[in-house]
Amino acid sequence: MDAKVSRRAALGVIIAALAAGPFVIRSLRKKKPNLSPDEAPYDNTISVNPDLVQTELSPEELQDALNMVLAEREMWLRFRGVSGTIQVISGKTEADVDAAEPACEGFARLTLDNVHLDGDLKVYPFAIKFTFSESKDGEPLIESTLDRNNNIRQTKGENVEGLEPDFVAQLLTTPLEIFAAIPNQAIRDVLSCSLWNVKKDSPDHLVFEPTNELNADGFFAPEMEFDQGHFAKFVSKRMEGQPFTVFTFGSHVESNGFYYPSRIHFTLDPNGNDSVEQTHLTILLSDIEVIVE
């Protein structure tokens, strides 16, 4: 299969998975009220009844884990862009990345427009503007716009070998899109409906692992991991025979009070679907500067 076609298919899986709402519960809600109009969808004082949650953590440990997730969500909801030297490595597993030659290398700048964060998944949370140049002060070789709400996907400039700007731009913004899809009600639902098992593998490593319960659409819940207080892994909803995506985020770097991953790895797993090819793509960033609200 042509690599570009495969990555475009992968991008479609990302968009479909996130647009559909990775935490939609619907009929599994146990007659709990929806958020009141006066409650902010991303309020950081959320708590859940520990008796309804599958976990071996104490109630205090569970609340600490929840507070950590809320703090990371609060940080990502402030994200408005990033720039830095970028290397794109294609077709290599995480274990093989360090010995691989980059498919392309240069300077990337990404900004977000029309940011819409109100907990309502009827629209996409932002539009993306992305530029790529040979160096920080160089003229852009590529200028790309991705606005899914208005069905706009435009790329101006020359073709850069090894770079698909809309695919890379989507990966750079994935954590914000994920956290925008988990307002307080979604967190309560997933925890209280026994769709997650909350585990602490070590003092610094927290896992929200899907249980054997299915959501209303017949999917298992996504998996989330946090390491040293930061978002480290996301595995999309899964159904037998359907592809799923895996994102890992590591080596976080502080910029403007924000901790952005300098290492992002994406995997598209066919999950038994013979029509889909396994895809790997890694982004390595340095000299990171983050724009925050």
mmCIF file of C-alpha atoms in Angstrom:
data_model
loop_
_atom_site.group_PDB
_atom_site.id
_atom_site.type_symbol
_atom_site.label_atom_id
_atom_site.label_comp_id
_atom_site.label_asym_id
_atom_site.label_seq_id
_atom_site.Cartn_x
_atom_site.Cartn_y
_atom_site.Cartn_z
ATOM 1 C CA MET A 1 0.000 0.000 0.000
ATOM 2 C CA ASP A 2 1.272 3.494 -0.786
ATOM 3 C CA ALA A 3 2.620 5.111 2.389
ATOM 4 C CA LYS A 4 0.830 8.408 1.747
ATOM 5 C CA VAL A 5 -2.511 6.667 1.253
ATOM 6 C CA SER A 6 -1.954 4.668 4.435
ATOM 7 C CA ARG A 7 -1.198 7.797 6.475
ATOM 8 C CA ARG A 8 -4.234 9.572 5.070
ATOM 9 C CA ALA A 9 -6.328 6.606 6.161
ATOM 10 C CA ALA A 10 -4.699 6.858 9.574
ATOM 11 C CA LEU A 11 -5.575 10.550 9.778
ATOM 12 C CA GLY A 12 -9.164 9.615 8.988
ATOM 13 C CA VAL A 13 -9.157 7.169 11.885
ATOM 14 C CA ILE A 14 -7.840 9.860 14.230
ATOM 15 C CA ILE A 15 -10.502 12.342 13.185
ATOM 16 C CA ALA A 16 -13.317 9.794 13.262
ATOM 17 C CA ALA A 17 -12.324 8.500 16.688
ATOM 18 C CA LEU A 18 -12.037 11.922 18.265
ATOM 19 C CA ALA A 19 -14.983 13.507 16.466
ATOM 20 C CA ALA A 20 -17.279 10.700 17.575
ATOM 21 C CA GLY A 21 -16.354 11.447 21.159
ATOM 22 C CA PRO A 22 -14.097 8.875 22.829
ATOM 23 C CA PHE A 23 -16.119 9.004 26.030
ATOM 24 C CA VAL A 24 -19.734 8.890 24.815
ATOM 25 C CA ILE A 25 -21.782 6.767 27.236
ATOM 26 C CA ARG A 26 -25.446 7.417 26.483
ATOM 27 C CA SER A 27 -27.503 4.391 27.553
ATOM 28 C CA LEU A 28 -24.980 3.254 30.168
ATOM 29 C CA ARG A 29 -25.700 6.270 32.318
ATOM 30 C CA LYS A 30 -27.260 5.101 35.552
ATOM 31 C CA LYS A 31 -29.973 7.748 35.679
ATOM 32 C CA LYS A 32 -27.475 10.392 36.755
ATOM 33 C CA PRO A 33 -28.442 13.991 35.973
ATOM 34 C CA ASN A 34 -26.683 15.883 33.207
ATOM 35 C CA LEU A 35 -24.584 18.904 34.009
ATOM 36 C CA SER A 36 -26.692 21.796 35.177
ATOM 37 C CA PRO A 37 -26.514 24.992 33.103
ATOM 38 C CA ASP A 38 -24.636 26.633 35.996
ATOM 39 C CA GLU A 39 -21.872 24.021 36.146
ATOM 40 C CA ALA A 40 -18.811 24.624 33.981
ATOM 41 C CA PRO A 41 -18.055 21.553 31.838
ATOM 42 C CA TYR A 42 -14.368 21.622 32.824
ATOM 43 C CA ASP A 43 -14.694 22.635 36.464
ATOM 44 C CA ASN A 44 -11.744 21.313 38.489
ATOM 45 C CA THR A 45 -13.654 20.489 41.677
ATOM 46 C CA ILE A 46 -15.178 17.289 40.302
ATOM 47 C CA SER A 47 -15.436 14.225 42.543
ATOM 48 C CA VAL A 48 -17.026 10.790 42.136
ATOM 49 C CA ASN A 49 -18.419 8.227 44.567
ATOM 50 C CA PRO A 50 -15.469 5.845 45.146
ATOM 51 C CA ASP A 51 -17.912 2.988 45.796
ATOM 52 C CA LEU A 52 -18.937 3.120 42.112
ATOM 53 C CA VAL A 53 -15.385 3.020 40.718
ATOM 54 C CA GLN A 54 -13.385 -0.106 39.895
ATOM 55 C CA THR A 55 -10.095 0.460 41.679
ATOM 56 C CA GLU A 56 -7.886 -0.805 44.472
ATOM 57 C CA LEU A 57 -6.925 2.742 45.355
ATOM 58 C CA SER A 58 -8.155 4.289 48.573
ATOM 59 C CA PRO A 59 -10.755 7.074 48.259
ATOM 60 C CA GLU A 60 -7.996 9.603 48.960
ATOM 61 C CA GLU A 61 -5.707 8.087 46.325
ATOM 62 C CA LEU A 62 -8.559 8.008 43.815
ATOM 63 C CA GLN A 63 -9.306 11.695 44.379
ATOM 64 C CA ASP A 64 -5.601 12.505 44.026
ATOM 65 C CA ALA A 65 -5.555 10.600 40.721
ATOM 66 C CA LEU A 66 -8.630 12.452 39.521
ATOM 67 C CA ASN A 67 -7.142 15.801 40.550
ATOM 68 C CA MET A 68 -4.016 15.006 38.529
ATOM 69 C CA VAL A 69 -6.105 14.311 35.427
ATOM 70 C CA LEU A 70 -8.021 17.548 35.933
ATOM 71 C CA ALA A 71 -4.790 19.532 36.318
ATOM 72 C CA GLU A 72 -3.408 18.078 33.088
ATOM 73 C CA ARG A 73 -6.704 18.776 31.327
ATOM 74 C CA GLU A 74 -6.664 22.365 32.578
ATOM 75 C CA MET A 75 -3.155 22.796 31.188
ATOM 76 C CA TRP A 76 -4.005 21.407 27.749
ATOM 77 C CA LEU A 77 -7.179 23.473 27.452
ATOM 78 C CA ARG A 78 -4.883 26.535 27.532
ATOM 79 C CA PHE A 79 -2.789 25.276 24.604
ATOM 80 C CA ARG A 80 -2.884 27.590 21.576
ATOM 81 C CA GLY A 81 0.156 26.571 19.562
ATOM 82 C CA VAL A 82 3.737 25.320 19.478
ATOM 83 C CA SER A 83 6.898 25.881 17.467
ATOM 84 C CA GLY A 84 10.292 24.221 17.321
ATOM 85 C CA THR A 85 12.779 22.223 15.331
ATOM 86 C CA ILE A 86 11.036 19.092 14.120
ATOM 87 C CA GLN A 87 12.093 15.668 12.901
ATOM 88 C CA VAL A 88 9.533 13.341 11.349
ATOM 89 C CA ILE A 89 10.337 9.627 11.359
ATOM 90 C CA SER A 90 8.058 7.320 9.419
ATOM 91 C CA GLY A 91 7.520 3.573 9.520
ATOM 92 C CA LYS A 92 9.512 2.824 12.687
ATOM 93 C CA THR A 93 8.225 1.397 15.946
ATOM 94 C CA GLU A 94 9.010 3.263 19.146
ATOM 95 C CA ALA A 95 11.844 0.843 19.875
ATOM 96 C CA ASP A 96 13.493 1.586 16.520
ATOM 97 C CA VAL A 97 13.076 5.368 16.413
ATOM 98 C CA ASP A 98 16.385 6.383 17.982
ATOM 99 C CA ALA A 99 18.424 4.575 15.316
ATOM 100 C CA ALA A 100 16.297 5.810 12.396
ATOM 101 C CA GLU A 101 17.008 8.574 9.912
ATOM 102 C CA PRO A 102 14.324 11.274 9.817
ATOM 103 C CA ALA A 103 12.129 11.439 6.735
ATOM 104 C CA CYS A 104 12.322 15.220 7.001
ATOM 105 C CA GLU A 105 13.744 17.844 9.340
ATOM 106 C CA GLY A 106 13.152 21.559 9.668
ATOM 107 C CA PHE A 107 11.252 24.149 11.704
ATOM 108 C CA ALA A 108 7.512 23.903 12.384
ATOM 109 C CA ARG A 109 5.076 26.479 13.708
ATOM 110 C CA LEU A 110 1.493 25.629 14.654
ATOM 111 C CA THR A 111 -1.267 27.956 15.862
ATOM 112 C CA LEU A 112 -4.932 27.378 16.672
ATOM 113 C CA ASP A 113 -7.827 29.531 15.513
ATOM 114 C CA ASN A 114 -11.552 29.579 16.323
ATOM 115 C CA VAL A 115 -11.009 27.696 19.576
ATOM 116 C CA HIS A 116 -14.317 26.311 20.867
ATOM 117 C CA LEU A 117 -14.125 24.640 24.286
ATOM 118 C CA ASP A 118 -17.524 24.340 25.935
ATOM 119 C CA GLY A 119 -17.873 20.565 26.384
ATOM 120 C CA ASP A 120 -20.202 20.295 23.389
ATOM 121 C CA LEU A 121 -18.937 17.720 20.875
ATOM 122 C CA LYS A 122 -21.196 18.900 18.056
ATOM 123 C CA VAL A 123 -18.350 20.972 16.638
ATOM 124 C CA TYR A 124 -14.596 20.479 16.448
ATOM 125 C CA PRO A 125 -12.722 22.392 19.155
ATOM 126 C CA PHE A 126 -10.375 24.373 16.904
ATOM 127 C CA ALA A 127 -8.930 25.058 13.456
ATOM 128 C CA ILE A 128 -5.212 24.533 12.777
ATOM 129 C CA LYS A 129 -2.652 26.661 10.953
ATOM 130 C CA PHE A 130 0.702 24.981 10.310
ATOM 131 C CA THR A 131 3.882 26.159 8.585
ATOM 132 C CA PHE A 132 7.138 24.358 7.847
ATOM 133 C CA SER A 133 10.463 25.899 6.867
ATOM 134 C CA GLU A 134 14.094 24.832 6.682
ATOM 135 C CA SER A 135 15.004 26.974 9.691
ATOM 136 C CA LYS A 136 13.389 29.211 12.314
ATOM 137 C CA ASP A 137 14.074 32.357 10.304
ATOM 138 C CA GLY A 138 13.521 30.772 6.887
ATOM 139 C CA GLU A 139 10.628 31.439 4.548
ATOM 140 C CA PRO A 140 7.828 28.861 4.878
ATOM 141 C CA LEU A 141 8.044 26.026 2.391
ATOM 142 C CA ILE A 142 4.525 24.894 3.313
ATOM 143 C CA GLU A 143 1.530 26.716 4.768
ATOM 144 C CA SER A 144 -1.366 24.471 5.742
ATOM 145 C CA THR A 145 -4.849 25.146 7.107
ATOM 146 C CA LEU A 146 -7.140 22.480 8.557
ATOM 147 C CA ASP A 147 -10.620 23.680 9.548
ATOM 148 C CA ARG A 148 -12.928 20.693 9.766
ATOM 149 C CA ASN A 149 -15.964 22.687 10.871
ATOM 150 C CA ASN A 150 -15.956 24.587 7.578
ATOM 151 C CA ASN A 151 -14.612 21.674 5.529
ATOM 152 C CA ILE A 152 -11.416 23.561 4.679
ATOM 153 C CA ARG A 153 -8.139 21.771 4.096
ATOM 154 C CA GLN A 154 -5.646 23.872 2.171
ATOM 155 C CA THR A 155 -1.919 23.467 1.593
ATOM 156 C CA LYS A 156 0.195 26.094 -0.157
ATOM 157 C CA GLY A 157 3.827 25.755 -1.138
ATOM 158 C CA GLU A 158 6.136 23.067 -2.397
ATOM 159 C CA ASN A 159 6.016 19.383 -1.597
ATOM 160 C CA VAL A 160 8.441 18.422 1.194
ATOM 161 C CA GLU A 161 9.584 14.818 1.036
ATOM 162 C CA GLY A 162 8.510 12.890 4.115
ATOM 163 C CA LEU A 163 6.092 15.528 5.404
ATOM 164 C CA GLU A 164 2.303 15.489 5.284
ATOM 165 C CA PRO A 165 1.398 18.738 7.042
ATOM 166 C CA ASP A 166 -2.211 17.953 7.961
ATOM 167 C CA PHE A 167 -1.184 14.615 9.477
ATOM 168 C CA VAL A 168 1.664 16.110 11.512
ATOM 169 C CA ALA A 169 -0.463 19.073 12.606
ATOM 170 C CA GLN A 170 -3.193 16.730 13.823
ATOM 171 C CA LEU A 171 -0.695 14.786 15.939
ATOM 172 C CA LEU A 172 0.683 17.969 17.494
ATOM 173 C CA THR A 173 -2.811 18.927 18.705
ATOM 174 C CA THR A 174 -4.185 15.499 19.643
ATOM 175 C CA PRO A 175 -3.891 15.897 23.454
ATOM 176 C CA LEU A 176 -5.994 19.068 23.402
ATOM 177 C CA GLU A 177 -8.656 17.391 21.276
ATOM 178 C CA ILE A 178 -8.755 14.417 23.638
ATOM 179 C CA PHE A 179 -9.085 16.565 26.758
ATOM 180 C CA ALA A 180 -11.715 18.744 25.085
ATOM 181 C CA ALA A 181 -13.734 15.540 24.667
ATOM 182 C CA ILE A 182 -13.781 14.754 28.395
ATOM 183 C CA PRO A 183 -15.894 17.310 30.249
ATOM 184 C CA ASN A 184 -16.800 16.501 33.839
ATOM 185 C CA GLN A 185 -19.919 14.544 32.977
ATOM 186 C CA ALA A 186 -17.953 12.196 30.721
ATOM 187 C CA ILE A 187 -15.419 11.494 33.487
ATOM 188 C CA ARG A 188 -18.183 10.772 35.972
ATOM 189 C CA ASP A 189 -19.938 8.468 33.516
ATOM 190 C CA VAL A 190 -16.868 6.437 32.563
ATOM 191 C CA LEU A 191 -15.792 5.968 36.173
ATOM 192 C CA SER A 192 -19.247 5.341 37.614
ATOM 193 C CA CYS A 193 -20.333 2.982 34.826
ATOM 194 C CA SER A 194 -17.356 0.696 35.484
ATOM 195 C CA LEU A 195 -15.798 1.334 32.083
ATOM 196 C CA TRP A 196 -12.397 2.122 33.634
ATOM 197 C CA ASN A 197 -10.224 0.400 36.186
ATOM 198 C CA VAL A 198 -8.033 2.993 37.886
ATOM 199 C CA LYS A 199 -4.572 1.630 38.697
ATOM 200 C CA LYS A 200 -1.312 3.025 40.006
ATOM 201 C CA ASP A 201 1.582 0.923 38.719
ATOM 202 C CA SER A 202 4.074 3.064 40.632
ATOM 203 C CA PRO A 203 3.924 6.325 42.605
ATOM 204 C CA ASP A 204 4.491 8.265 39.353
ATOM 205 C CA HIS A 205 2.533 6.138 36.872
ATOM 206 C CA LEU A 206 -1.264 6.157 36.691
ATOM 207 C CA VAL A 207 -3.407 4.052 34.351
ATOM 208 C CA PHE A 208 -7.091 4.369 33.430
ATOM 209 C CA GLU A 209 -7.550 0.913 31.933
ATOM 210 C CA PRO A 210 -10.712 -0.218 30.110
ATOM 211 C CA THR A 211 -12.686 -2.926 31.854
ATOM 212 C CA ASN A 212 -14.718 -5.673 30.149
ATOM 213 C CA GLU A 213 -17.800 -3.440 30.049
ATOM 214 C CA LEU A 214 -18.902 -2.077 26.662
ATOM 215 C CA ASN A 215 -20.285 1.401 26.100
ATOM 216 C CA ALA A 216 -23.572 2.035 24.349
ATOM 217 C CA ASP A 217 -21.934 1.803 20.917
ATOM 218 C CA GLY A 218 -20.372 -1.582 21.633
ATOM 219 C CA PHE A 219 -16.846 -0.251 22.165
ATOM 220 C CA PHE A 220 -14.476 -0.680 25.063
ATOM 221 C CA ALA A 221 -13.469 2.626 26.639
ATOM 222 C CA PRO A 222 -10.189 4.215 25.603
ATOM 223 C CA GLU A 223 -7.092 3.779 27.741
ATOM 224 C CA MET A 224 -5.199 6.679 29.287
ATOM 225 C CA GLU A 225 -1.852 6.734 31.073
ATOM 226 C CA PHE A 226 -0.096 9.483 32.990
ATOM 227 C CA ASP A 227 3.564 9.533 33.966
ATOM 228 C CA GLN A 228 5.004 11.963 36.517
ATOM 229 C CA GLY A 229 1.774 13.924 36.341
ATOM 230 C CA HIS A 230 1.705 14.302 32.550
ATOM 231 C CA PHE A 231 -0.315 12.716 29.759
ATOM 232 C CA ALA A 232 1.770 9.801 28.471
ATOM 233 C CA LYS A 233 -0.453 7.468 26.433
ATOM 234 C CA PHE A 234 -3.867 7.258 24.811
ATOM 235 C CA VAL A 235 -5.381 4.188 23.152
ATOM 236 C CA SER A 236 -8.619 4.879 21.311
ATOM 237 C CA LYS A 237 -11.881 3.005 21.748
ATOM 238 C CA ARG A 238 -11.667 -0.568 20.507
ATOM 239 C CA MET A 239 -14.003 -3.019 18.843
ATOM 240 C CA GLU A 240 -13.043 -6.406 17.502
ATOM 241 C CA GLY A 241 -12.006 -6.260 13.851
ATOM 242 C CA GLN A 242 -11.833 -2.463 13.730
ATOM 243 C CA PRO A 243 -8.589 -0.437 13.631
ATOM 244 C CA PHE A 244 -7.580 1.596 16.631
ATOM 245 C CA THR A 245 -4.937 4.241 17.321
ATOM 246 C CA VAL A 246 -2.216 4.476 19.953
ATOM 247 C CA PHE A 247 -0.540 7.763 20.896
ATOM 248 C CA THR A 248 2.411 8.054 23.272
ATOM 249 C CA PHE A 249 3.751 11.343 24.593
ATOM 250 C CA GLY A 250 7.144 11.562 26.303
ATOM 251 C CA SER A 251 10.145 13.687 27.298
ATOM 252 C CA HIS A 252 8.019 16.695 28.274
ATOM 253 C CA VAL A 253 9.702 20.097 28.082
ATOM 254 C CA GLU A 254 8.636 23.194 30.025
ATOM 255 C CA SER A 255 7.791 26.337 28.051
ATOM 256 C CA ASN A 256 5.738 29.277 29.365
ATOM 257 C CA GLY A 257 4.597 27.182 32.311
ATOM 258 C CA PHE A 258 3.376 24.459 29.945
ATOM 259 C CA TYR A 259 4.801 20.930 29.671
ATOM 260 C CA TYR A 260 4.776 19.827 26.045
ATOM 261 C CA PRO A 261 5.978 16.381 24.864
ATOM 262 C CA SER A 262 9.124 16.549 22.758
ATOM 263 C CA ARG A 263 8.511 12.978 21.604
ATOM 264 C CA ILE A 264 5.186 11.924 20.046
ATOM 265 C CA HIS A 265 4.611 8.496 18.562
ATOM 266 C CA PHE A 266 1.534 7.388 16.631
ATOM 267 C CA THR A 267 0.526 3.836 15.746
ATOM 268 C CA LEU A 268 -2.433 2.706 13.677
ATOM 269 C CA ASP A 269 -3.170 -0.907 14.633
ATOM 270 C CA PRO A 270 -5.240 -2.829 12.048
ATOM 271 C CA ASN A 271 -6.673 -5.007 14.837
ATOM 272 C CA GLY A 272 -7.346 -7.885 12.470
ATOM 273 C CA ASN A 273 -8.663 -5.722 9.626
ATOM 274 C CA ASP A 274 -6.877 -6.967 6.487
ATOM 275 C CA SER A 275 -7.750 -3.826 4.523
ATOM 276 C CA VAL A 276 -5.721 -1.558 6.835
ATOM 277 C CA GLU A 277 -1.930 -1.440 7.005
ATOM 278 C CA GLN A 278 -0.099 -0.888 10.284
ATOM 279 C CA THR A 279 1.283 2.648 10.393
ATOM 280 C CA HIS A 280 3.931 4.267 12.595
ATOM 281 C CA LEU A 281 4.972 7.903 12.726
ATOM 282 C CA THR A 282 7.168 9.702 15.259
ATOM 283 C CA ILE A 283 7.640 13.419 15.843
ATOM 284 C CA LEU A 284 10.724 14.657 17.703
ATOM 285 C CA LEU A 285 10.816 18.308 18.763
ATOM 286 C CA SER A 286 13.524 20.547 20.191
ATOM 287 C CA ASP A 287 13.806 24.265 21.028
ATOM 288 C CA ILE A 288 10.121 24.128 21.898
ATOM 289 C CA GLU A 289 8.102 27.300 22.447
ATOM 290 C CA VAL A 290 4.463 26.922 23.471
ATOM 291 C CA ILE A 291 1.680 29.473 23.067
ATOM 292 C CA VAL A 292 -0.847 29.439 25.896
ATOM 293 C CA GLU A 293 -4.054 31.312 26.451
#
